[in-house]
Amino acid sequence: QVQLVESGGGLVQAGGSLRLSCAASGNIFSINAMGWYRQAPGKQRESVAAVTSSGSTSYADSVKGRFTISRDNAKNTVYLQMNSLKPEDTAVYYCNADGVRIVHGSYDRDYWGQGTQVTVSS
């Protein structure tokens, strides 16, 4: 079984920084892409940032220049460095692992973390 465990959320003032981490564990052979999504109250879940196994990154327009995603393939861990935080960044942040292949597995599937709350006060 594969599990994603997130950490690093919390309460911060506007302009501050937080760093989220997400570690994937289990009998993992490979992971295609890892990323972060967020969902604010009353809103749909949206993609924030993603990074492929080769290191290619993508960001939502709303976080470009403020957030940086990185990945440690050896540890199956993805990070999200969030700087210059704004109140509108307040949401539950979810880690996603896309295209996970377990050892001796014959197909890929996606996994989600349990979510971590990020609250930015004005």
mmCIF file with all atom_site columns, C-alpha atoms in Angstrom:
data_model
loop_
_atom_site.group_PDB
_atom_site.id
_atom_site.type_symbol
_atom_site.label_atom_id
_atom_site.label_alt_id
_atom_site.label_comp_id
_atom_site.label_asym_id
_atom_site.label_entity_id
_atom_site.label_seq_id
_atom_site.pdbx_PDB_ins_code
_atom_site.Cartn_x
_atom_site.Cartn_y
_atom_site.Cartn_z
_atom_site.occupancy
_atom_site.B_iso_or_equiv
_atom_site.pdbx_formal_charge
_atom_site.auth_seq_id
_atom_site.auth_comp_id
_atom_site.auth_asym_id
_atom_site.auth_atom_id
_atom_site.pdbx_PDB_model_num
ATOM 1   C CA . GLN A 1 1   ? 0.000   0.000  0.000   1.00 0.00 ? 1   GLN A CA 1
ATOM 2   C CA . VAL A 1 2   ? 1.215   3.495  -0.832  1.00 0.00 ? 2   VAL A CA 1
ATOM 3   C CA . GLN A 1 3   ? 0.727   6.384  1.565   1.00 0.00 ? 3   GLN A CA 1
ATOM 4   C CA . LEU A 1 4   ? 1.385   10.102 1.206   1.00 0.00 ? 4   LEU A CA 1
ATOM 5   C CA . VAL A 1 5   ? 2.102   11.975 4.415   1.00 0.00 ? 5   VAL A CA 1
ATOM 6   C CA . GLU A 1 6   ? 2.113   15.768 4.372   1.00 0.00 ? 6   GLU A CA 1
ATOM 7   C CA . SER A 1 7   ? 3.594   18.154 6.895   1.00 0.00 ? 7   SER A CA 1
ATOM 8   C CA . GLY A 1 8   ? 4.434   21.814 7.281   1.00 0.00 ? 8   GLY A CA 1
ATOM 9   C CA . GLY A 1 9   ? 1.097   23.571 7.245   1.00 0.00 ? 9   GLY A CA 1
ATOM 10  C CA . GLY A 1 10  ? 0.116   26.156 9.808   1.00 0.00 ? 10  GLY A CA 1
ATOM 11  C CA . LEU A 1 11  ? -0.812  29.744 10.514  1.00 0.00 ? 11  LEU A CA 1
ATOM 12  C CA . VAL A 1 12  ? 1.294   32.569 9.140   1.00 0.00 ? 12  VAL A CA 1
ATOM 13  C CA . GLN A 1 13  ? 0.897   36.299 8.633   1.00 0.00 ? 13  GLN A CA 1
ATOM 14  C CA . ALA A 1 14  ? 0.595   37.774 5.182   1.00 0.00 ? 14  ALA A CA 1
ATOM 15  C CA . GLY A 1 15  ? 4.021   38.141 3.612   1.00 0.00 ? 15  GLY A CA 1
ATOM 16  C CA . GLY A 1 16  ? 5.378   35.182 5.529   1.00 0.00 ? 16  GLY A CA 1
ATOM 17  C CA . SER A 1 17  ? 6.640   31.808 4.361   1.00 0.00 ? 17  SER A CA 1
ATOM 18  C CA . LEU A 1 18  ? 5.858   28.156 4.866   1.00 0.00 ? 18  LEU A CA 1
ATOM 19  C CA . ARG A 1 19  ? 7.377   24.965 3.516   1.00 0.00 ? 19  ARG A CA 1
ATOM 20  C CA . LEU A 1 20  ? 5.215   21.935 2.875   1.00 0.00 ? 20  LEU A CA 1
ATOM 21  C CA . SER A 1 21  ? 6.609   18.429 2.586   1.00 0.00 ? 21  SER A CA 1
ATOM 22  C CA . CYS A 1 22  ? 5.013   15.253 1.307   1.00 0.00 ? 22  CYS A CA 1
ATOM 23  C CA . ALA A 1 23  ? 6.657   11.860 1.591   1.00 0.00 ? 23  ALA A CA 1
ATOM 24  C CA . ALA A 1 24  ? 5.378   8.858  -0.323  1.00 0.00 ? 24  ALA A CA 1
ATOM 25  C CA . SER A 1 25  ? 5.980   5.494  1.300   1.00 0.00 ? 25  SER A CA 1
ATOM 26  C CA . GLY A 1 26  ? 5.271   1.914  0.374   1.00 0.00 ? 26  GLY A CA 1
ATOM 27  C CA . ASN A 1 27  ? 6.525   -0.586 -2.145  1.00 0.00 ? 27  ASN A CA 1
ATOM 28  C CA . ILE A 1 28  ? 7.112   2.079  -4.797  1.00 0.00 ? 28  ILE A CA 1
ATOM 29  C CA . PHE A 1 29  ? 8.975   1.409  -8.021  1.00 0.00 ? 29  PHE A CA 1
ATOM 30  C CA . SER A 1 30  ? 8.420   4.765  -9.709  1.00 0.00 ? 30  SER A CA 1
ATOM 31  C CA . ILE A 1 31  ? 6.327   7.930  -9.585  1.00 0.00 ? 31  ILE A CA 1
ATOM 32  C CA . ASN A 1 32  ? 5.654   9.972  -12.704 1.00 0.00 ? 32  ASN A CA 1
ATOM 33  C CA . ALA A 1 33  ? 4.713   13.372 -11.310 1.00 0.00 ? 33  ALA A CA 1
ATOM 34  C CA . MET A 1 34  ? 4.147   14.808 -7.863  1.00 0.00 ? 34  MET A CA 1
ATOM 35  C CA . GLY A 1 35  ? 2.269   17.935 -7.107  1.00 0.00 ? 35  GLY A CA 1
ATOM 36  C CA . TRP A 1 36  ? 0.239   20.090 -4.798  1.00 0.00 ? 36  TRP A CA 1
ATOM 37  C CA . TYR A 1 37  ? -3.398  21.029 -4.999  1.00 0.00 ? 37  TYR A CA 1
ATOM 38  C CA . ARG A 1 38  ? -5.436  23.245 -2.725  1.00 0.00 ? 38  ARG A CA 1
ATOM 39  C CA . GLN A 1 39  ? -9.051  23.686 -1.817  1.00 0.00 ? 39  GLN A CA 1
ATOM 40  C CA . ALA A 1 40  ? -10.454 26.747 -0.112  1.00 0.00 ? 40  ALA A CA 1
ATOM 41  C CA . PRO A 1 41  ? -13.865 26.705 1.608   1.00 0.00 ? 41  PRO A CA 1
ATOM 42  C CA . GLY A 1 42  ? -16.647 26.771 -0.938  1.00 0.00 ? 42  GLY A CA 1
ATOM 43  C CA . LYS A 1 43  ? -14.266 26.425 -3.870  1.00 0.00 ? 43  LYS A CA 1
ATOM 44  C CA . GLN A 1 44  ? -13.157 23.601 -6.111  1.00 0.00 ? 44  GLN A CA 1
ATOM 45  C CA . ARG A 1 45  ? -9.822  21.903 -5.662  1.00 0.00 ? 45  ARG A CA 1
ATOM 46  C CA . GLU A 1 46  ? -7.221  23.520 -7.902  1.00 0.00 ? 46  GLU A CA 1
ATOM 47  C CA . SER A 1 47  ? -3.739  22.622 -9.028  1.00 0.00 ? 47  SER A CA 1
ATOM 48  C CA . VAL A 1 48  ? -0.990  24.714 -7.465  1.00 0.00 ? 48  VAL A CA 1
ATOM 49  C CA . ALA A 1 49  ? 2.254   23.218 -8.740  1.00 0.00 ? 49  ALA A CA 1
ATOM 50  C CA . ALA A 1 50  ? 3.650   19.991 -10.128 1.00 0.00 ? 50  ALA A CA 1
ATOM 51  C CA . VAL A 1 51  ? 7.034   18.451 -10.873 1.00 0.00 ? 51  VAL A CA 1
ATOM 52  C CA . THR A 1 52  ? 7.823   15.476 -13.068 1.00 0.00 ? 52  THR A CA 1
ATOM 53  C CA . SER A 1 53  ? 10.385  12.777 -12.382 1.00 0.00 ? 53  SER A CA 1
ATOM 54  C CA . SER A 1 54  ? 12.764  14.584 -14.752 1.00 0.00 ? 54  SER A CA 1
ATOM 55  C CA . GLY A 1 55  ? 12.381  17.855 -12.878 1.00 0.00 ? 55  GLY A CA 1
ATOM 56  C CA . SER A 1 56  ? 10.050  19.792 -15.147 1.00 0.00 ? 56  SER A CA 1
ATOM 57  C CA . THR A 1 57  ? 7.826   22.106 -13.139 1.00 0.00 ? 57  THR A CA 1
ATOM 58  C CA . SER A 1 58  ? 4.546   23.901 -13.680 1.00 0.00 ? 58  SER A CA 1
ATOM 59  C CA . TYR A 1 59  ? 2.694   26.455 -11.578 1.00 0.00 ? 59  TYR A CA 1
ATOM 60  C CA . ALA A 1 60  ? -0.690  28.065 -11.333 1.00 0.00 ? 60  ALA A CA 1
ATOM 61  C CA . ASP A 1 61  ? -0.551  31.682 -12.462 1.00 0.00 ? 61  ASP A CA 1
ATOM 62  C CA . SER A 1 62  ? -1.632  32.818 -9.002  1.00 0.00 ? 62  SER A CA 1
ATOM 63  C CA . VAL A 1 63  ? 1.504   31.425 -7.354  1.00 0.00 ? 63  VAL A CA 1
ATOM 64  C CA . LYS A 1 64  ? 4.177   31.978 -10.004 1.00 0.00 ? 64  LYS A CA 1
ATOM 65  C CA . GLY A 1 65  ? 7.148   33.816 -8.597  1.00 0.00 ? 65  GLY A CA 1
ATOM 66  C CA . ARG A 1 66  ? 6.099   33.116 -5.007  1.00 0.00 ? 66  ARG A CA 1
ATOM 67  C CA . PHE A 1 67  ? 5.990   29.314 -4.725  1.00 0.00 ? 67  PHE A CA 1
ATOM 68  C CA . THR A 1 68  ? 8.697   26.835 -5.623  1.00 0.00 ? 68  THR A CA 1
ATOM 69  C CA . ILE A 1 69  ? 8.152   23.113 -5.994  1.00 0.00 ? 69  ILE A CA 1
ATOM 70  C CA . SER A 1 70  ? 11.010  20.646 -5.708  1.00 0.00 ? 70  SER A CA 1
ATOM 71  C CA . ARG A 1 71  ? 11.395  16.915 -5.480  1.00 0.00 ? 71  ARG A CA 1
ATOM 72  C CA . ASP A 1 72  ? 13.799  14.361 -4.051  1.00 0.00 ? 72  ASP A CA 1
ATOM 73  C CA . ASN A 1 73  ? 13.320  11.257 -6.187  1.00 0.00 ? 73  ASN A CA 1
ATOM 74  C CA . ALA A 1 74  ? 15.476  9.103  -3.928  1.00 0.00 ? 74  ALA A CA 1
ATOM 75  C CA . LYS A 1 75  ? 13.170  9.869  -1.003  1.00 0.00 ? 75  LYS A CA 1
ATOM 76  C CA . ASN A 1 76  ? 9.933   10.000 -3.014  1.00 0.00 ? 76  ASN A CA 1
ATOM 77  C CA . THR A 1 77  ? 9.355   13.379 -1.407  1.00 0.00 ? 77  THR A CA 1
ATOM 78  C CA . VAL A 1 78  ? 8.027   16.613 -2.816  1.00 0.00 ? 78  VAL A CA 1
ATOM 79  C CA . TYR A 1 79  ? 8.321   20.064 -1.268  1.00 0.00 ? 79  TYR A CA 1
ATOM 80  C CA . LEU A 1 80  ? 6.484   23.317 -1.741  1.00 0.00 ? 80  LEU A CA 1
ATOM 81  C CA . GLN A 1 81  ? 8.255   26.461 -0.604  1.00 0.00 ? 81  GLN A CA 1
ATOM 82  C CA . MET A 1 82  ? 5.668   29.198 -0.253  1.00 0.00 ? 82  MET A CA 1
ATOM 83  C CA . ASN A 1 83  ? 6.878   32.786 0.063   1.00 0.00 ? 83  ASN A CA 1
ATOM 84  C CA . SER A 1 84  ? 5.073   36.116 0.134   1.00 0.00 ? 84  SER A CA 1
ATOM 85  C CA . LEU A 1 85  ? 1.936   34.386 1.287   1.00 0.00 ? 85  LEU A CA 1
ATOM 86  C CA . LYS A 1 86  ? -1.390  36.130 0.847   1.00 0.00 ? 86  LYS A CA 1
ATOM 87  C CA . PRO A 1 87  ? -4.708  35.636 2.649   1.00 0.00 ? 87  PRO A CA 1
ATOM 88  C CA . GLU A 1 88  ? -6.100  34.181 -0.581  1.00 0.00 ? 88  GLU A CA 1
ATOM 89  C CA . ASP A 1 89  ? -3.579  31.340 -0.294  1.00 0.00 ? 89  ASP A CA 1
ATOM 90  C CA . THR A 1 90  ? -5.551  30.069 2.691   1.00 0.00 ? 90  THR A CA 1
ATOM 91  C CA . ALA A 1 91  ? -6.734  26.542 1.926   1.00 0.00 ? 91  ALA A CA 1
ATOM 92  C CA . VAL A 1 92  ? -6.230  22.879 2.639   1.00 0.00 ? 92  VAL A CA 1
ATOM 93  C CA . TYR A 1 93  ? -3.229  21.772 0.597   1.00 0.00 ? 93  TYR A CA 1
ATOM 94  C CA . TYR A 1 94  ? -3.184  18.244 -0.782  1.00 0.00 ? 94  TYR A CA 1
ATOM 95  C CA . CYS A 1 95  ? -0.246  16.293 -2.093  1.00 0.00 ? 95  CYS A CA 1
ATOM 96  C CA . ASN A 1 96  ? -0.741  14.183 -5.210  1.00 0.00 ? 96  ASN A CA 1
ATOM 97  C CA . ALA A 1 97  ? 1.401   11.426 -6.676  1.00 0.00 ? 97  ALA A CA 1
ATOM 98  C CA . ASP A 1 98  ? 0.525   10.709 -10.292 1.00 0.00 ? 98  ASP A CA 1
ATOM 99  C CA . GLY A 1 99  ? 1.374   7.526  -12.138 1.00 0.00 ? 99  GLY A CA 1
ATOM 100 C CA . VAL A 1 100 ? 2.635   5.501  -9.195  1.00 0.00 ? 100 VAL A CA 1
ATOM 101 C CA . ARG A 1 101 ? 3.947   2.055  -10.073 1.00 0.00 ? 101 ARG A CA 1
ATOM 102 C CA . ILE A 1 102 ? 4.576   -0.356 -7.230  1.00 0.00 ? 102 ILE A CA 1
ATOM 103 C CA . VAL A 1 103 ? 7.267   -3.018 -7.381  1.00 0.00 ? 103 VAL A CA 1
ATOM 104 C CA . HIS A 1 104 ? 6.076   -5.905 -9.576  1.00 0.00 ? 104 HIS A CA 1
ATOM 105 C CA . GLY A 1 105 ? 2.997   -3.873 -10.382 1.00 0.00 ? 105 GLY A CA 1
ATOM 106 C CA . SER A 1 106 ? 1.397   -3.942 -13.806 1.00 0.00 ? 106 SER A CA 1
ATOM 107 C CA . TYR A 1 107 ? -0.419  -0.603 -13.829 1.00 0.00 ? 107 TYR A CA 1
ATOM 108 C CA . ASP A 1 108 ? -0.126  2.942  -12.551 1.00 0.00 ? 108 ASP A CA 1
ATOM 109 C CA . ARG A 1 109 ? -2.496  4.801  -10.263 1.00 0.00 ? 109 ARG A CA 1
ATOM 110 C CA . ASP A 1 110 ? -2.756  8.076  -8.427  1.00 0.00 ? 110 ASP A CA 1
ATOM 111 C CA . TYR A 1 111 ? -2.609  8.704  -4.697  1.00 0.00 ? 111 TYR A CA 1
ATOM 112 C CA . TRP A 1 112 ? -3.574  11.636 -2.476  1.00 0.00 ? 112 TRP A CA 1
ATOM 113 C CA . GLY A 1 113 ? -2.424  12.826 0.901   1.00 0.00 ? 113 GLY A CA 1
ATOM 114 C CA . GLN A 1 114 ? -4.793  13.652 3.720   1.00 0.00 ? 114 GLN A CA 1
ATOM 115 C CA . GLY A 1 115 ? -4.325  17.402 3.386   1.00 0.00 ? 115 GLY A CA 1
ATOM 116 C CA . THR A 1 116 ? -2.671  20.051 5.527   1.00 0.00 ? 116 THR A CA 1
ATOM 117 C CA . GLN A 1 117 ? -4.220  23.372 6.488   1.00 0.00 ? 117 GLN A CA 1
ATOM 118 C CA . VAL A 1 118 ? -2.506  26.604 5.507   1.00 0.00 ? 118 VAL A CA 1
ATOM 119 C CA . THR A 1 119 ? -3.974  29.773 6.979   1.00 0.00 ? 119 THR A CA 1
ATOM 120 C CA . VAL A 1 120 ? -2.655  33.215 6.079   1.00 0.00 ? 120 VAL A CA 1
ATOM 121 C CA . SER A 1 121 ? -3.849  36.071 8.265   1.00 0.00 ? 121 SER A CA 1
ATOM 122 C CA . SER A 1 122 ? -4.052  39.636 7.013   1.00 0.00 ? 122 SER A CA 1
#
